[in-house]
mmCIF file with all atom_site columns, C-alpha atoms in Angstrom:
data_model
loop_
_atom_site.group_PDB
_atom_site.id
_atom_site.type_symbol
_atom_site.label_atom_id
_atom_site.label_alt_id
_atom_site.label_comp_id
_atom_site.label_asym_id
_atom_site.label_entity_id
_atom_site.label_seq_id
_atom_site.pdbx_PDB_ins_code
_atom_site.Cartn_x
_atom_site.Cartn_y
_atom_site.Cartn_z
_atom_site.occupancy
_atom_site.B_iso_or_equiv
_atom_site.pdbx_formal_charge
_atom_site.auth_seq_id
_atom_site.auth_comp_id
_atom_site.auth_asym_id
_atom_site.auth_atom_id
_atom_site.pdbx_PDB_model_num
ATOM 1   C CA . MET A 1 1   ? 5.093   -0.205  21.045  1.00 88.00 ? 1   MET A CA 1
ATOM 2   C CA . ALA A 1 2   ? 2.552   2.258   22.422  1.00 92.00 ? 2   ALA A CA 1
ATOM 3   C CA . LYS A 1 3   ? 4.243   5.136   20.569  1.00 95.00 ? 3   LYS A CA 1
ATOM 4   C CA . ARG A 1 4   ? 4.157   3.137   17.348  1.00 95.00 ? 4   ARG A CA 1
ATOM 5   C CA . HIS A 1 5   ? 0.479   2.403   17.870  1.00 97.00 ? 5   HIS A CA 1
ATOM 6   C CA . ALA A 1 6   ? -0.412  6.040   18.596  1.00 97.00 ? 6   ALA A CA 1
ATOM 7   C CA . THR A 1 7   ? 1.539   7.232   15.554  1.00 97.00 ? 7   THR A CA 1
ATOM 8   C CA . LEU A 1 8   ? -0.207  4.727   13.308  1.00 98.00 ? 8   LEU A CA 1
ATOM 9   C CA . VAL A 1 9   ? -3.613  5.773   14.643  1.00 98.00 ? 9   VAL A CA 1
ATOM 10  C CA . GLU A 1 10  ? -2.753  9.365   13.716  1.00 98.00 ? 10  GLU A CA 1
ATOM 11  C CA . LEU A 1 11  ? -1.565  8.343   10.241  1.00 98.00 ? 11  LEU A CA 1
ATOM 12  C CA . VAL A 1 12  ? -4.659  6.233   9.539   1.00 98.00 ? 12  VAL A CA 1
ATOM 13  C CA . ASP A 1 13  ? -6.910  9.125   10.589  1.00 97.00 ? 13  ASP A CA 1
ATOM 14  C CA . LEU A 1 14  ? -4.994  11.469  8.301   1.00 98.00 ? 14  LEU A CA 1
ATOM 15  C CA . GLY A 1 15  ? -5.258  8.853   5.564   1.00 97.00 ? 15  GLY A CA 1
ATOM 16  C CA . TYR A 1 16  ? -9.055  8.977   5.692   1.00 97.00 ? 16  TYR A CA 1
ATOM 17  C CA . GLU A 1 17  ? -8.911  12.776  5.459   1.00 97.00 ? 17  GLU A CA 1
ATOM 18  C CA . GLN A 1 18  ? -6.534  12.393  2.514   1.00 97.00 ? 18  GLN A CA 1
ATOM 19  C CA . ILE A 1 19  ? -8.887  10.072  0.634   1.00 96.00 ? 19  ILE A CA 1
ATOM 20  C CA . GLY A 1 20  ? -11.837 12.396  1.283   1.00 96.00 ? 20  GLY A CA 1
ATOM 21  C CA . ALA A 1 21  ? -9.940  15.400  -0.042  1.00 96.00 ? 21  ALA A CA 1
ATOM 22  C CA . ALA A 1 22  ? -8.768  13.482  -3.119  1.00 94.00 ? 22  ALA A CA 1
ATOM 23  C CA . ARG A 1 23  ? -12.252 12.126  -3.885  1.00 94.00 ? 23  ARG A CA 1
ATOM 24  C CA . SER A 1 24  ? -13.810 15.581  -3.725  1.00 94.00 ? 24  SER A CA 1
ATOM 25  C CA . GLY A 1 25  ? -11.014 17.260  -5.674  1.00 91.00 ? 25  GLY A CA 1
ATOM 26  C CA . ARG A 1 26  ? -9.885  19.521  -2.824  1.00 93.00 ? 26  ARG A CA 1
ATOM 27  C CA . MET A 1 27  ? -6.239  19.601  -3.885  1.00 93.00 ? 27  MET A CA 1
ATOM 28  C CA . ASN A 1 28  ? -5.156  22.421  -1.542  1.00 96.00 ? 28  ASN A CA 1
ATOM 29  C CA . GLU A 1 29  ? -6.524  20.509  1.421   1.00 96.00 ? 29  GLU A CA 1
ATOM 30  C CA . LEU A 1 30  ? -4.870  17.336  0.133   1.00 95.00 ? 30  LEU A CA 1
ATOM 31  C CA . MET A 1 31  ? -1.491  19.088  0.049   1.00 96.00 ? 31  MET A CA 1
ATOM 32  C CA . HIS A 1 32  ? -1.970  20.295  3.644   1.00 97.00 ? 32  HIS A CA 1
ATOM 33  C CA . ILE A 1 33  ? -2.866  16.782  4.787   1.00 97.00 ? 33  ILE A CA 1
ATOM 34  C CA . LEU A 1 34  ? 0.185   15.336  3.064   1.00 96.00 ? 34  LEU A CA 1
ATOM 35  C CA . ALA A 1 35  ? 2.330   17.952  4.800   1.00 97.00 ? 35  ALA A CA 1
ATOM 36  C CA . LYS A 1 36  ? 0.753   17.038  8.164   1.00 98.00 ? 36  LYS A CA 1
ATOM 37  C CA . LYS A 1 37  ? 1.653   13.380  7.564   1.00 97.00 ? 37  LYS A CA 1
ATOM 38  C CA . GLN A 1 38  ? 5.381   14.100  7.252   1.00 97.00 ? 38  GLN A CA 1
ATOM 39  C CA . ASN A 1 39  ? 6.143   14.392  10.979  1.00 97.00 ? 39  ASN A CA 1
ATOM 40  C CA . PRO A 1 40  ? 4.244   11.240  11.992  1.00 98.00 ? 40  PRO A CA 1
ATOM 41  C CA . LEU A 1 41  ? 5.872   9.346   9.119   1.00 97.00 ? 41  LEU A CA 1
ATOM 42  C CA . ALA A 1 42  ? 9.312   10.449  10.282  1.00 97.00 ? 42  ALA A CA 1
ATOM 43  C CA . ALA A 1 43  ? 8.412   9.480   13.850  1.00 97.00 ? 43  ALA A CA 1
ATOM 44  C CA . LEU A 1 44  ? 7.188   6.076   12.666  1.00 96.00 ? 44  LEU A CA 1
ATOM 45  C CA . ALA A 1 45  ? 10.460  5.487   10.833  1.00 95.00 ? 45  ALA A CA 1
ATOM 46  C CA . ALA A 1 46  ? 12.448  6.362   13.967  1.00 95.00 ? 46  ALA A CA 1
ATOM 47  C CA . ILE A 1 47  ? 10.273  4.139   16.154  1.00 94.00 ? 47  ILE A CA 1
ATOM 48  C CA . SER A 1 48  ? 10.558  1.273   13.693  1.00 91.00 ? 48  SER A CA 1
ATOM 49  C CA . LYS A 1 49  ? 14.328  1.635   13.703  1.00 91.00 ? 49  LYS A CA 1
ATOM 50  C CA . GLN A 1 50  ? 14.354  1.422   17.512  1.00 90.00 ? 50  GLN A CA 1
ATOM 51  C CA . LEU A 1 51  ? 12.102  -1.621  17.491  1.00 85.00 ? 51  LEU A CA 1
ATOM 52  C CA . SER A 1 52  ? 14.057  -3.363  14.732  1.00 82.00 ? 52  SER A CA 1
ATOM 53  C CA . ARG A 1 53  ? 16.671  -4.421  17.269  1.00 77.00 ? 53  ARG A CA 1
ATOM 54  C CA . ALA A 1 54  ? 14.106  -6.709  18.860  1.00 74.00 ? 54  ALA A CA 1
ATOM 55  C CA . VAL A 1 55  ? 12.755  -8.211  15.630  1.00 70.00 ? 55  VAL A CA 1
ATOM 56  C CA . GLY A 1 56  ? 14.985  -11.272 15.737  1.00 69.00 ? 56  GLY A CA 1
ATOM 57  C CA . ASP A 1 57  ? 14.453  -11.877 19.440  1.00 74.00 ? 57  ASP A CA 1
ATOM 58  C CA . ASP A 1 58  ? 12.222  -14.614 20.705  1.00 74.00 ? 58  ASP A CA 1
ATOM 59  C CA . PRO A 1 59  ? 9.483   -12.888 22.746  1.00 69.00 ? 59  PRO A CA 1
ATOM 60  C CA . ASP A 1 60  ? 9.381   -15.867 25.089  1.00 72.00 ? 60  ASP A CA 1
ATOM 61  C CA . GLU A 1 61  ? 13.046  -15.353 25.918  1.00 76.00 ? 61  GLU A CA 1
ATOM 62  C CA . ARG A 1 62  ? 12.677  -11.638 26.610  1.00 78.00 ? 62  ARG A CA 1
ATOM 63  C CA . ASP A 1 63  ? 12.500  -10.459 30.196  1.00 81.00 ? 63  ASP A CA 1
ATOM 64  C CA . TRP A 1 64  ? 9.014   -8.972  30.675  1.00 82.00 ? 64  TRP A CA 1
ATOM 65  C CA . PRO A 1 65  ? 7.916   -7.106  33.809  1.00 87.00 ? 65  PRO A CA 1
ATOM 66  C CA . SER A 1 66  ? 4.656   -9.073  33.658  1.00 88.00 ? 66  SER A CA 1
ATOM 67  C CA . ILE A 1 67  ? 2.723   -11.459 31.470  1.00 87.00 ? 67  ILE A CA 1
ATOM 68  C CA . GLU A 1 68  ? 0.025   -8.810  31.076  1.00 92.00 ? 68  GLU A CA 1
ATOM 69  C CA . MET A 1 69  ? 2.584   -6.379  29.668  1.00 89.00 ? 69  MET A CA 1
ATOM 70  C CA . ARG A 1 70  ? 3.852   -9.010  27.264  1.00 87.00 ? 70  ARG A CA 1
ATOM 71  C CA . ASN A 1 71  ? 0.312   -9.814  26.092  1.00 90.00 ? 71  ASN A CA 1
ATOM 72  C CA . GLN A 1 72  ? -0.517  -6.124  25.764  1.00 92.00 ? 72  GLN A CA 1
ATOM 73  C CA . SER A 1 73  ? 2.604   -5.575  23.674  1.00 88.00 ? 73  SER A CA 1
ATOM 74  C CA . ARG A 1 74  ? 1.695   -8.519  21.464  1.00 88.00 ? 74  ARG A CA 1
ATOM 75  C CA . GLU A 1 75  ? -1.838  -7.157  20.967  1.00 94.00 ? 75  GLU A CA 1
ATOM 76  C CA . LEU A 1 76  ? -0.520  -3.666  20.165  1.00 94.00 ? 76  LEU A CA 1
ATOM 77  C CA . ASN A 1 77  ? 1.864   -5.184  17.635  1.00 91.00 ? 77  ASN A CA 1
ATOM 78  C CA . THR A 1 78  ? -1.002  -7.062  15.976  1.00 95.00 ? 78  THR A CA 1
ATOM 79  C CA . GLN A 1 79  ? -3.060  -3.858  15.811  1.00 97.00 ? 79  GLN A CA 1
ATOM 80  C CA . CYS A 1 80  ? -0.051  -1.983  14.398  1.00 96.00 ? 80  CYS A CA 1
ATOM 81  C CA . ASP A 1 81  ? 0.356   -4.568  11.664  1.00 95.00 ? 81  ASP A CA 1
ATOM 82  C CA . ARG A 1 82  ? -3.329  -4.163  10.739  1.00 97.00 ? 82  ARG A CA 1
ATOM 83  C CA . MET A 1 83  ? -3.002  -0.375  10.699  1.00 97.00 ? 83  MET A CA 1
ATOM 84  C CA . LEU A 1 84  ? 0.104   -0.567  8.506   1.00 97.00 ? 84  LEU A CA 1
ATOM 85  C CA . LYS A 1 85  ? -1.865  -2.623  6.000   1.00 98.00 ? 85  LYS A CA 1
ATOM 86  C CA . GLU A 1 86  ? -4.765  -0.182  6.251   1.00 98.00 ? 86  GLU A CA 1
ATOM 87  C CA . LEU A 1 87  ? -2.364  2.699   5.676   1.00 97.00 ? 87  LEU A CA 1
ATOM 88  C CA . MET A 1 88  ? -0.979  1.016   2.556   1.00 97.00 ? 88  MET A CA 1
ATOM 89  C CA . ASP A 1 89  ? -4.514  0.355   1.298   1.00 97.00 ? 89  ASP A CA 1
ATOM 90  C CA . GLN A 1 90  ? -5.397  4.027   1.863   1.00 97.00 ? 90  GLN A CA 1
ATOM 91  C CA . GLU A 1 91  ? -2.381  5.160   -0.112  1.00 96.00 ? 91  GLU A CA 1
ATOM 92  C CA . ALA A 1 92  ? -3.258  2.800   -2.978  1.00 96.00 ? 92  ALA A CA 1
ATOM 93  C CA . GLU A 1 93  ? -6.867  4.023   -3.010  1.00 96.00 ? 93  GLU A CA 1
ATOM 94  C CA . CYS A 1 94  ? -5.798  7.642   -2.953  1.00 94.00 ? 94  CYS A CA 1
ATOM 95  C CA . GLU A 1 95  ? -3.418  6.992   -5.837  1.00 95.00 ? 95  GLU A CA 1
ATOM 96  C CA . GLN A 1 96  ? -6.243  5.401   -7.859  1.00 95.00 ? 96  GLN A CA 1
ATOM 97  C CA . VAL A 1 97  ? -8.520  8.382   -7.168  1.00 94.00 ? 97  VAL A CA 1
ATOM 98  C CA . LEU A 1 98  ? -5.817  10.846  -8.230  1.00 93.00 ? 98  LEU A CA 1
ATOM 99  C CA . VAL A 1 99  ? -4.956  8.874   -11.390 1.00 93.00 ? 99  VAL A CA 1
ATOM 100 C CA . HIS A 1 100 ? -8.645  8.786   -12.336 1.00 91.00 ? 100 HIS A CA 1
ATOM 101 C CA . SER A 1 101 ? -8.928  12.526  -11.684 1.00 86.00 ? 101 SER A CA 1
ATOM 102 C CA . ARG A 1 102 ? -5.827  13.183  -13.799 1.00 85.00 ? 102 ARG A CA 1
ATOM 103 C CA . ASP A 1 103 ? -7.257  11.108  -16.652 1.00 83.00 ? 103 ASP A CA 1
ATOM 104 C CA . GLN A 1 104 ? -10.535 13.021  -16.535 1.00 85.00 ? 104 GLN A CA 1
ATOM 105 C CA . ILE A 1 105 ? -8.682  16.333  -16.658 1.00 81.00 ? 105 ILE A CA 1
ATOM 106 C CA . GLN A 1 106 ? -6.665  15.133  -19.657 1.00 83.00 ? 106 GLN A CA 1
ATOM 107 C CA . GLU A 1 107 ? -9.895  14.180  -21.452 1.00 83.00 ? 107 GLU A CA 1
ATOM 108 C CA . GLN A 1 108 ? -11.415 17.583  -20.692 1.00 80.00 ? 108 GLN A CA 1
ATOM 109 C CA . LEU A 1 109 ? -8.317  19.347  -21.975 1.00 82.00 ? 109 LEU A CA 1
ATOM 110 C CA . ALA A 1 110 ? -8.385  17.264  -25.157 1.00 79.00 ? 110 ALA A CA 1
ATOM 111 C CA . ARG A 1 111 ? -12.060 18.162  -25.716 1.00 77.00 ? 111 ARG A CA 1
ATOM 112 C CA . CYS A 1 112 ? -11.306 21.841  -25.101 1.00 78.00 ? 112 CYS A CA 1
ATOM 113 C CA . ASP A 1 113 ? -8.367  21.692  -27.511 1.00 72.00 ? 113 ASP A CA 1
ATOM 114 C CA . GLY A 1 114 ? -10.587 20.033  -30.136 1.00 70.00 ? 114 GLY A CA 1
ATOM 115 C CA . ALA A 1 115 ? -13.248 22.703  -29.686 1.00 69.00 ? 115 ALA A CA 1
ATOM 116 C CA . LYS A 1 116 ? -10.607 25.420  -29.988 1.00 73.00 ? 116 LYS A CA 1
ATOM 117 C CA . ARG A 1 117 ? -9.303  23.925  -33.243 1.00 74.00 ? 117 ARG A CA 1
ATOM 118 C CA . ALA A 1 118 ? -12.805 23.580  -34.643 1.00 72.00 ? 118 ALA A CA 1
ATOM 119 C CA . ASN A 1 119 ? -13.505 27.210  -33.756 1.00 70.00 ? 119 ASN A CA 1
ATOM 120 C CA . GLN A 1 120 ? -10.284 28.360  -35.434 1.00 75.00 ? 120 GLN A CA 1
ATOM 121 C CA . SER A 1 121 ? -11.138 26.360  -38.581 1.00 72.00 ? 121 SER A CA 1
ATOM 122 C CA . TYR A 1 122 ? -14.634 27.814  -38.632 1.00 70.00 ? 122 TYR A CA 1
ATOM 123 C CA . ASN A 1 123 ? -13.263 31.345  -38.273 1.00 71.00 ? 123 ASN A CA 1
ATOM 124 C CA . GLN A 1 124 ? -10.759 30.780  -41.098 1.00 73.00 ? 124 GLN A CA 1
ATOM 125 C CA . ALA A 1 125 ? -13.445 29.349  -43.357 1.00 66.00 ? 125 ALA A CA 1
ATOM 126 C CA . SER A 1 126 ? -15.738 32.231  -42.516 1.00 64.00 ? 126 SER A CA 1
ATOM 127 C CA . GLN A 1 127 ? -13.072 34.826  -43.325 1.00 66.00 ? 127 GLN A CA 1
ATOM 128 C CA . THR A 1 128 ? -12.202 33.098  -46.596 1.00 59.00 ? 128 THR A CA 1
ATOM 129 C CA . SER A 1 129 ? -15.835 33.018  -47.737 1.00 56.00 ? 129 SER A CA 1
ATOM 130 C CA . GLN A 1 130 ? -16.339 36.708  -46.834 1.00 58.00 ? 130 GLN A CA 1
ATOM 131 C CA . THR A 1 131 ? -13.303 37.891  -48.786 1.00 57.00 ? 131 THR A CA 1
ATOM 132 C CA . GLY A 1 132 ? -13.972 35.613  -51.697 1.00 56.00 ? 132 GLY A CA 1
ATOM 133 C CA . GLY A 1 133 ? -10.737 33.769  -51.222 1.00 55.00 ? 133 GLY A CA 1
ATOM 134 C CA . GLN A 1 134 ? -7.509  34.530  -53.017 1.00 60.00 ? 134 GLN A CA 1
ATOM 135 C CA . LEU A 1 135 ? -6.652  33.649  -56.569 1.00 54.00 ? 135 LEU A CA 1
ATOM 136 C CA . ASP A 1 136 ? -2.994  33.530  -57.600 1.00 58.00 ? 136 ASP A CA 1
ATOM 137 C CA . LEU A 1 137 ? -2.788  34.871  -61.160 1.00 58.00 ? 137 LEU A CA 1
ATOM 138 C CA . SER A 1 138 ? 1.004   35.222  -61.188 1.00 65.00 ? 138 SER A CA 1
ATOM 139 C CA . SER A 1 139 ? 1.759   31.696  -62.367 1.00 59.00 ? 139 SER A CA 1
ATOM 140 C CA . GLY A 1 140 ? 0.458   31.976  -65.888 1.00 52.00 ? 140 GLY A CA 1
#
């Protein structure tokens, strides 16, 4: 349980770094943070698999070395559950930030594309007015 707790603390800390990088548009840093999260996420999955054997057990029936250890384990589990929720909330927030950023970039690209088209139209109109245009006299 202590390993699970320590791993979740690390992931939550990285999650705050992740949100900060996403909010400020530091995409390279965001990619590095996401890469740093891979090992703790793999460790958390392995730890969870080990602990899953005890999920169906009644804690009162388990043989504990002491009541203090049992209470400490229960408290760590409660904290882990809170951190898991916090981790999920961080991921959802980061996703919202990135979606908003993506939408803003799409709007900027659309404005740039519109400006490019307007410029091309202006240049074509300018060239046509300078040359006097073309008159097709072949179709009598």
